[in-house]
């Protein structure tokens, strides 16, 4: 069996996504796929660039890559970089991840590479907006800080495969921490307890 290169694997995943969800075709073809070792899985910036770690996606099936790509496209379609710009980047990411995953997990053909962030993961009810999840997370984090507690993973910078936690920049073709864009952590879907990345930006 022929082993596909990472760029071929992600293109195959995009084709699968378009074939199974033709209503996403315009968005799926509009994104620019950018290989980058600076993200642990995948992440998207507001310029509709989706960054992916070539080595990481070698570990995933085509369907898993398609699911993570779907997740990242949802960050763009839902305009999370704009709607959540008033929140700290990592809290914004978690809020966006919870809202997205709560929606797409109900669909057929969804296969996350790892355990994703759901509303219940954050101790919250399903069906809320990304802003509501982010606001609740921010309130919890502020209460922890007032109480002198160590900030939890939910309030800190996180980066891991599948981007939850990656914030990407305005400049160049490489991610950097200023853009307020959304990324994905382990599995591209907001995995919990992912280790902090080396440079800051999981939708």
PDB file of C-alpha atoms in Angstrom:
ATOM      1  CA  UNK A   1       0.000   0.000   0.000  1.00  0.00           C
ATOM      2  CA  UNK A   2       1.323   3.433  -0.996  1.00  0.00           C
ATOM      3  CA  UNK A   3       1.914   5.819   1.886  1.00  0.00           C
ATOM      4  CA  UNK A   4       0.618   9.307   1.182  1.00  0.00           C
ATOM      5  CA  UNK A   5       2.654  12.398   1.955  1.00  0.00           C
ATOM      6  CA  UNK A   6       1.184  14.786   4.568  1.00  0.00           C
ATOM      7  CA  UNK A   7       0.116  17.304   1.915  1.00  0.00           C
ATOM      8  CA  UNK A   8      -1.639  14.524   0.018  1.00  0.00           C
ATOM      9  CA  UNK A   9      -3.312  13.275   3.180  1.00  0.00           C
ATOM     10  CA  UNK A  10      -4.775  16.647   4.076  1.00  0.00           C
ATOM     11  CA  UNK A  11      -5.949  17.239   0.501  1.00  0.00           C
ATOM     12  CA  UNK A  12      -7.635  13.831   0.563  1.00  0.00           C
ATOM     13  CA  UNK A  13      -9.319  14.788   3.844  1.00  0.00           C
ATOM     14  CA  UNK A  14     -10.590  18.014   2.304  1.00  0.00           C
ATOM     15  CA  UNK A  15     -12.049  16.049  -0.619  1.00  0.00           C
ATOM     16  CA  UNK A  16     -13.775  13.692   1.814  1.00  0.00           C
ATOM     17  CA  UNK A  17     -15.187  16.644   3.738  1.00  0.00           C
ATOM     18  CA  UNK A  18     -16.532  18.267   0.561  1.00  0.00           C
ATOM     19  CA  UNK A  19     -17.985  15.002  -0.728  1.00  0.00           C
ATOM     20  CA  UNK A  20     -19.839  14.256   2.515  1.00  0.00           C
ATOM     21  CA  UNK A  21     -20.749  17.879   3.328  1.00  0.00           C
ATOM     22  CA  UNK A  22     -21.154  19.744   0.041  1.00  0.00           C
ATOM     23  CA  UNK A  23     -22.593  22.734   1.888  1.00  0.00           C
ATOM     24  CA  UNK A  24     -19.046  23.326   3.185  1.00  0.00           C
ATOM     25  CA  UNK A  25     -17.471  23.223  -0.274  1.00  0.00           C
ATOM     26  CA  UNK A  26     -17.080  26.987  -0.720  1.00  0.00           C
ATOM     27  CA  UNK A  27     -15.379  27.331   2.663  1.00  0.00           C
ATOM     28  CA  UNK A  28     -13.268  24.201   2.254  1.00  0.00           C
ATOM     29  CA  UNK A  29     -11.892  25.396  -1.077  1.00  0.00           C
ATOM     30  CA  UNK A  30     -11.391  28.951   0.193  1.00  0.00           C
ATOM     31  CA  UNK A  31      -8.884  28.004   2.894  1.00  0.00           C
ATOM     32  CA  UNK A  32      -5.144  27.914   2.262  1.00  0.00           C
ATOM     33  CA  UNK A  33      -3.481  24.835   3.740  1.00  0.00           C
ATOM     34  CA  UNK A  34      -0.111  25.673   5.294  1.00  0.00           C
ATOM     35  CA  UNK A  35       2.271  23.042   6.724  1.00  0.00           C
ATOM     36  CA  UNK A  36       3.878  24.252   9.947  1.00  0.00           C
ATOM     37  CA  UNK A  37       5.736  22.596  12.781  1.00  0.00           C
ATOM     38  CA  UNK A  38       4.853  25.559  15.017  1.00  0.00           C
ATOM     39  CA  UNK A  39       1.378  24.156  15.602  1.00  0.00           C
ATOM     40  CA  UNK A  40       0.944  20.869  17.377  1.00  0.00           C
ATOM     41  CA  UNK A  41      -2.026  19.780  15.311  1.00  0.00           C
ATOM     42  CA  UNK A  42      -4.080  22.307  13.329  1.00  0.00           C
ATOM     43  CA  UNK A  43      -5.036  25.937  13.717  1.00  0.00           C
ATOM     44  CA  UNK A  44      -6.687  28.638  11.615  1.00  0.00           C
ATOM     45  CA  UNK A  45      -6.104  32.366  11.365  1.00  0.00           C
ATOM     46  CA  UNK A  46      -8.496  35.100  10.325  1.00  0.00           C
ATOM     47  CA  UNK A  47      -7.018  35.174   6.834  1.00  0.00           C
ATOM     48  CA  UNK A  48      -8.439  31.715   6.219  1.00  0.00           C
ATOM     49  CA  UNK A  49      -5.109  29.950   6.453  1.00  0.00           C
ATOM     50  CA  UNK A  50      -5.295  26.554   8.116  1.00  0.00           C
ATOM     51  CA  UNK A  51      -1.969  25.422   9.516  1.00  0.00           C
ATOM     52  CA  UNK A  52      -1.277  21.737  10.059  1.00  0.00           C
ATOM     53  CA  UNK A  53       1.598  19.820  11.570  1.00  0.00           C
ATOM     54  CA  UNK A  54       2.809  17.407   8.853  1.00  0.00           C
ATOM     55  CA  UNK A  55       4.160  14.864  11.312  1.00  0.00           C
ATOM     56  CA  UNK A  56       1.070  14.888  13.497  1.00  0.00           C
ATOM     57  CA  UNK A  57      -1.427  14.202  10.761  1.00  0.00           C
ATOM     58  CA  UNK A  58       0.554  11.118   9.748  1.00  0.00           C
ATOM     59  CA  UNK A  59      -0.906   9.547  12.906  1.00  0.00           C
ATOM     60  CA  UNK A  60      -4.521  10.214  11.885  1.00  0.00           C
ATOM     61  CA  UNK A  61      -6.880   8.559   9.455  1.00  0.00           C
ATOM     62  CA  UNK A  62      -8.304  10.531   6.555  1.00  0.00           C
ATOM     63  CA  UNK A  63     -11.641  10.769   8.369  1.00  0.00           C
ATOM     64  CA  UNK A  64      -9.986  12.067  11.532  1.00  0.00           C
ATOM     65  CA  UNK A  65      -8.124  14.722   9.544  1.00  0.00           C
ATOM     66  CA  UNK A  66     -11.409  15.666   7.849  1.00  0.00           C
ATOM     67  CA  UNK A  67     -13.089  16.047  11.260  1.00  0.00           C
ATOM     68  CA  UNK A  68     -10.350  18.340  12.530  1.00  0.00           C
ATOM     69  CA  UNK A  69     -10.438  20.321   9.287  1.00  0.00           C
ATOM     70  CA  UNK A  70     -14.211  20.667   9.705  1.00  0.00           C
ATOM     71  CA  UNK A  71     -13.629  21.939  13.243  1.00  0.00           C
ATOM     72  CA  UNK A  72     -11.152  24.574  12.029  1.00  0.00           C
ATOM     73  CA  UNK A  73     -13.450  25.696   9.211  1.00  0.00           C
ATOM     74  CA  UNK A  74     -16.219  26.154  11.796  1.00  0.00           C
ATOM     75  CA  UNK A  75     -14.000  28.587  13.725  1.00  0.00           C
ATOM     76  CA  UNK A  76     -13.794  30.630  10.513  1.00  0.00           C
ATOM     77  CA  UNK A  77     -17.445  30.363   9.503  1.00  0.00           C
ATOM     78  CA  UNK A  78     -18.565  31.272  13.022  1.00  0.00           C
ATOM     79  CA  UNK A  79     -16.230  34.297  12.968  1.00  0.00           C
ATOM     80  CA  UNK A  80     -14.717  33.356  16.318  1.00  0.00           C
ATOM     81  CA  UNK A  81     -11.625  35.537  15.839  1.00  0.00           C
ATOM     82  CA  UNK A  82     -13.906  38.575  15.792  1.00  0.00           C
ATOM     83  CA  UNK A  83     -16.673  37.492  18.150  1.00  0.00           C
ATOM     84  CA  UNK A  84     -14.306  36.336  20.895  1.00  0.00           C
ATOM     85  CA  UNK A  85     -11.623  39.005  20.530  1.00  0.00           C
ATOM     86  CA  UNK A  86     -12.369  40.521  23.952  1.00  0.00           C
ATOM     87  CA  UNK A  87     -11.419  37.290  25.764  1.00  0.00           C
ATOM     88  CA  UNK A  88      -7.930  35.961  26.510  1.00  0.00           C
ATOM     89  CA  UNK A  89      -6.905  33.814  23.505  1.00  0.00           C
ATOM     90  CA  UNK A  90      -6.895  30.473  25.277  1.00  0.00           C
ATOM     91  CA  UNK A  91     -10.229  31.031  26.953  1.00  0.00           C
ATOM     92  CA  UNK A  92     -11.628  32.169  23.608  1.00  0.00           C
ATOM     93  CA  UNK A  93     -10.335  28.970  22.014  1.00  0.00           C
ATOM     94  CA  UNK A  94     -11.866  26.735  24.650  1.00  0.00           C
ATOM     95  CA  UNK A  95     -15.202  28.523  24.401  1.00  0.00           C
ATOM     96  CA  UNK A  96     -15.171  28.186  20.632  1.00  0.00           C
ATOM     97  CA  UNK A  97     -14.074  24.557  20.789  1.00  0.00           C
ATOM     98  CA  UNK A  98     -16.882  23.613  23.170  1.00  0.00           C
ATOM     99  CA  UNK A  99     -19.508  25.327  21.022  1.00  0.00           C
ATOM    100  CA  UNK A 100     -18.246  23.768  17.773  1.00  0.00           C
ATOM    101  CA  UNK A 101     -17.795  20.243  19.095  1.00  0.00           C
ATOM    102  CA  UNK A 102     -21.212  20.307  20.724  1.00  0.00           C
ATOM    103  CA  UNK A 103     -22.700  20.947  17.272  1.00  0.00           C
ATOM    104  CA  UNK A 104     -20.648  18.671  15.032  1.00  0.00           C
ATOM    105  CA  UNK A 105     -20.616  15.627  17.312  1.00  0.00           C
ATOM    106  CA  UNK A 106     -24.273  15.074  16.401  1.00  0.00           C
ATOM    107  CA  UNK A 107     -23.415  14.561  12.739  1.00  0.00           C
ATOM    108  CA  UNK A 108     -22.710  11.281  10.982  1.00  0.00           C
ATOM    109  CA  UNK A 109     -19.140  10.516   9.999  1.00  0.00           C
ATOM    110  CA  UNK A 110     -17.480  12.519  12.761  1.00  0.00           C
ATOM    111  CA  UNK A 111     -14.369  10.858  14.170  1.00  0.00           C
ATOM    112  CA  UNK A 112     -12.151  12.852  16.504  1.00  0.00           C
ATOM    113  CA  UNK A 113      -8.482  11.791  16.771  1.00  0.00           C
ATOM    114  CA  UNK A 114      -8.596  12.169  20.551  1.00  0.00           C
ATOM    115  CA  UNK A 115     -10.927  13.183  23.359  1.00  0.00           C
ATOM    116  CA  UNK A 116     -12.380  16.565  22.386  1.00  0.00           C
ATOM    117  CA  UNK A 117     -13.550  19.465  24.511  1.00  0.00           C
ATOM    118  CA  UNK A 118     -17.327  19.348  25.013  1.00  0.00           C
ATOM    119  CA  UNK A 119     -19.484  21.633  27.162  1.00  0.00           C
ATOM    120  CA  UNK A 120     -19.696  18.938  29.835  1.00  0.00           C
ATOM    121  CA  UNK A 121     -15.880  18.732  29.824  1.00  0.00           C
ATOM    122  CA  UNK A 122     -15.957  22.303  31.081  1.00  0.00           C
ATOM    123  CA  UNK A 123     -18.778  21.577  33.521  1.00  0.00           C
ATOM    124  CA  UNK A 124     -21.305  23.516  31.451  1.00  0.00           C
ATOM    125  CA  UNK A 125     -24.590  22.753  29.706  1.00  0.00           C
ATOM    126  CA  UNK A 126     -24.850  22.021  25.999  1.00  0.00           C
ATOM    127  CA  UNK A 127     -26.360  24.433  23.533  1.00  0.00           C
ATOM    128  CA  UNK A 128     -24.695  27.682  24.585  1.00  0.00           C
ATOM    129  CA  UNK A 129     -22.890  30.184  22.389  1.00  0.00           C
ATOM    130  CA  UNK A 130     -19.094  30.349  22.259  1.00  0.00           C
ATOM    131  CA  UNK A 131     -19.293  33.735  24.028  1.00  0.00           C
ATOM    132  CA  UNK A 132     -21.281  32.193  26.883  1.00  0.00           C
ATOM    133  CA  UNK A 133     -18.749  29.408  27.386  1.00  0.00           C
ATOM    134  CA  UNK A 134     -15.853  31.882  27.232  1.00  0.00           C
ATOM    135  CA  UNK A 135     -17.535  34.269  29.687  1.00  0.00           C
ATOM    136  CA  UNK A 136     -18.154  31.453  32.159  1.00  0.00           C
ATOM    137  CA  UNK A 137     -14.561  30.233  31.834  1.00  0.00           C
ATOM    138  CA  UNK A 138     -13.228  33.745  32.353  1.00  0.00           C
ATOM    139  CA  UNK A 139     -15.368  34.175  35.465  1.00  0.00           C
ATOM    140  CA  UNK A 140     -14.085  30.878  36.883  1.00  0.00           C
ATOM    141  CA  UNK A 141     -10.512  31.878  36.154  1.00  0.00           C
ATOM    142  CA  UNK A 142     -10.943  35.271  37.820  1.00  0.00           C
ATOM    143  CA  UNK A 143     -12.455  33.582  40.891  1.00  0.00           C
ATOM    144  CA  UNK A 144      -9.503  31.182  41.063  1.00  0.00           C
ATOM    145  CA  UNK A 145      -7.045  34.043  40.869  1.00  0.00           C
ATOM    146  CA  UNK A 146      -8.860  35.998  43.580  1.00  0.00           C
ATOM    147  CA  UNK A 147      -8.715  32.938  45.761  1.00  0.00           C
ATOM    148  CA  UNK A 148      -4.985  32.620  45.190  1.00  0.00           C
ATOM    149  CA  UNK A 149      -5.365  29.329  43.386  1.00  0.00           C
ATOM    150  CA  UNK A 150      -3.080  28.215  40.601  1.00  0.00           C
ATOM    151  CA  UNK A 151      -4.722  28.834  37.220  1.00  0.00           C
ATOM    152  CA  UNK A 152      -6.133  25.708  35.684  1.00  0.00           C
ATOM    153  CA  UNK A 153      -5.307  24.381  32.214  1.00  0.00           C
ATOM    154  CA  UNK A 154      -8.587  25.812  31.029  1.00  0.00           C
ATOM    155  CA  UNK A 155      -7.359  29.347  31.603  1.00  0.00           C
ATOM    156  CA  UNK A 156      -3.769  28.983  30.494  1.00  0.00           C
ATOM    157  CA  UNK A 157      -2.123  28.941  27.144  1.00  0.00           C
ATOM    158  CA  UNK A 158      -2.424  25.532  25.619  1.00  0.00           C
ATOM    159  CA  UNK A 159      -1.258  24.124  22.383  1.00  0.00           C
ATOM    160  CA  UNK A 160      -1.536  20.689  21.261  1.00  0.00           C
ATOM    161  CA  UNK A 161      -2.352  18.692  18.277  1.00  0.00           C
ATOM    162  CA  UNK A 162      -5.474  19.671  16.600  1.00  0.00           C
ATOM    163  CA  UNK A 163      -5.052  22.994  17.596  1.00  0.00           C
ATOM    164  CA  UNK A 164      -7.071  23.880  20.431  1.00  0.00           C
ATOM    165  CA  UNK A 165      -5.009  26.645  21.845  1.00  0.00           C
ATOM    166  CA  UNK A 166      -3.136  27.882  18.822  1.00  0.00           C
ATOM    167  CA  UNK A 167      -3.467  31.603  18.190  1.00  0.00           C
ATOM    168  CA  UNK A 168      -2.136  32.692  14.858  1.00  0.00           C
ATOM    169  CA  UNK A 169      -0.871  35.918  13.521  1.00  0.00           C
ATOM    170  CA  UNK A 170      -1.532  38.461  10.847  1.00  0.00           C
ATOM    171  CA  UNK A 171       1.844  38.314   9.289  1.00  0.00           C
ATOM    172  CA  UNK A 172       3.594  35.967   6.979  1.00  0.00           C
ATOM    173  CA  UNK A 173       2.795  32.332   6.484  1.00  0.00           C
ATOM    174  CA  UNK A 174       3.842  31.178   9.906  1.00  0.00           C
ATOM    175  CA  UNK A 175       1.706  31.192  13.006  1.00  0.00           C
ATOM    176  CA  UNK A 176       2.477  33.597  15.808  1.00  0.00           C
ATOM    177  CA  UNK A 177       0.568  34.600  18.912  1.00  0.00           C
ATOM    178  CA  UNK A 178      -1.108  37.848  18.028  1.00  0.00           C
ATOM    179  CA  UNK A 179      -3.946  37.164  15.670  1.00  0.00           C
ATOM    180  CA  UNK A 180      -6.653  35.946  17.989  1.00  0.00           C
ATOM    181  CA  UNK A 181      -7.329  33.147  15.584  1.00  0.00           C
ATOM    182  CA  UNK A 182      -8.537  29.777  16.637  1.00  0.00           C
ATOM    183  CA  UNK A 183      -6.642  26.578  16.785  1.00  0.00           C
ATOM    184  CA  UNK A 184      -7.073  23.089  17.894  1.00  0.00           C
ATOM    185  CA  UNK A 185      -5.409  21.121  20.576  1.00  0.00           C
ATOM    186  CA  UNK A 186      -4.801  17.446  20.665  1.00  0.00           C
ATOM    187  CA  UNK A 187      -6.820  16.068  17.888  1.00  0.00           C
ATOM    188  CA  UNK A 188      -7.653  19.509  16.636  1.00  0.00           C
ATOM    189  CA  UNK A 189     -10.688  19.584  18.769  1.00  0.00           C
ATOM    190  CA  UNK A 190      -9.699  21.065  22.055  1.00  0.00           C
ATOM    191  CA  UNK A 191      -8.202  18.239  23.996  1.00  0.00           C
ATOM    192  CA  UNK A 192      -7.878  18.764  27.710  1.00  0.00           C
ATOM    193  CA  UNK A 193      -4.635  18.969  29.606  1.00  0.00           C
ATOM    194  CA  UNK A 194      -2.526  19.389  26.526  1.00  0.00           C
ATOM    195  CA  UNK A 195       1.013  20.529  27.273  1.00  0.00           C
ATOM    196  CA  UNK A 196       1.799  24.209  26.680  1.00  0.00           C
ATOM    197  CA  UNK A 197       3.371  24.836  23.287  1.00  0.00           C
ATOM    198  CA  UNK A 198       6.710  26.384  22.708  1.00  0.00           C
ATOM    199  CA  UNK A 199       5.303  29.482  21.047  1.00  0.00           C
ATOM    200  CA  UNK A 200       1.878  30.669  21.867  1.00  0.00           C
ATOM    201  CA  UNK A 201      -1.210  30.109  20.007  1.00  0.00           C
ATOM    202  CA  UNK A 202      -6.529  24.469  19.602  1.00  0.00           C
ATOM    203  CA  UNK A 203     -10.729  26.974  16.460  1.00  0.00           C
TER     204      UNK A 203
END
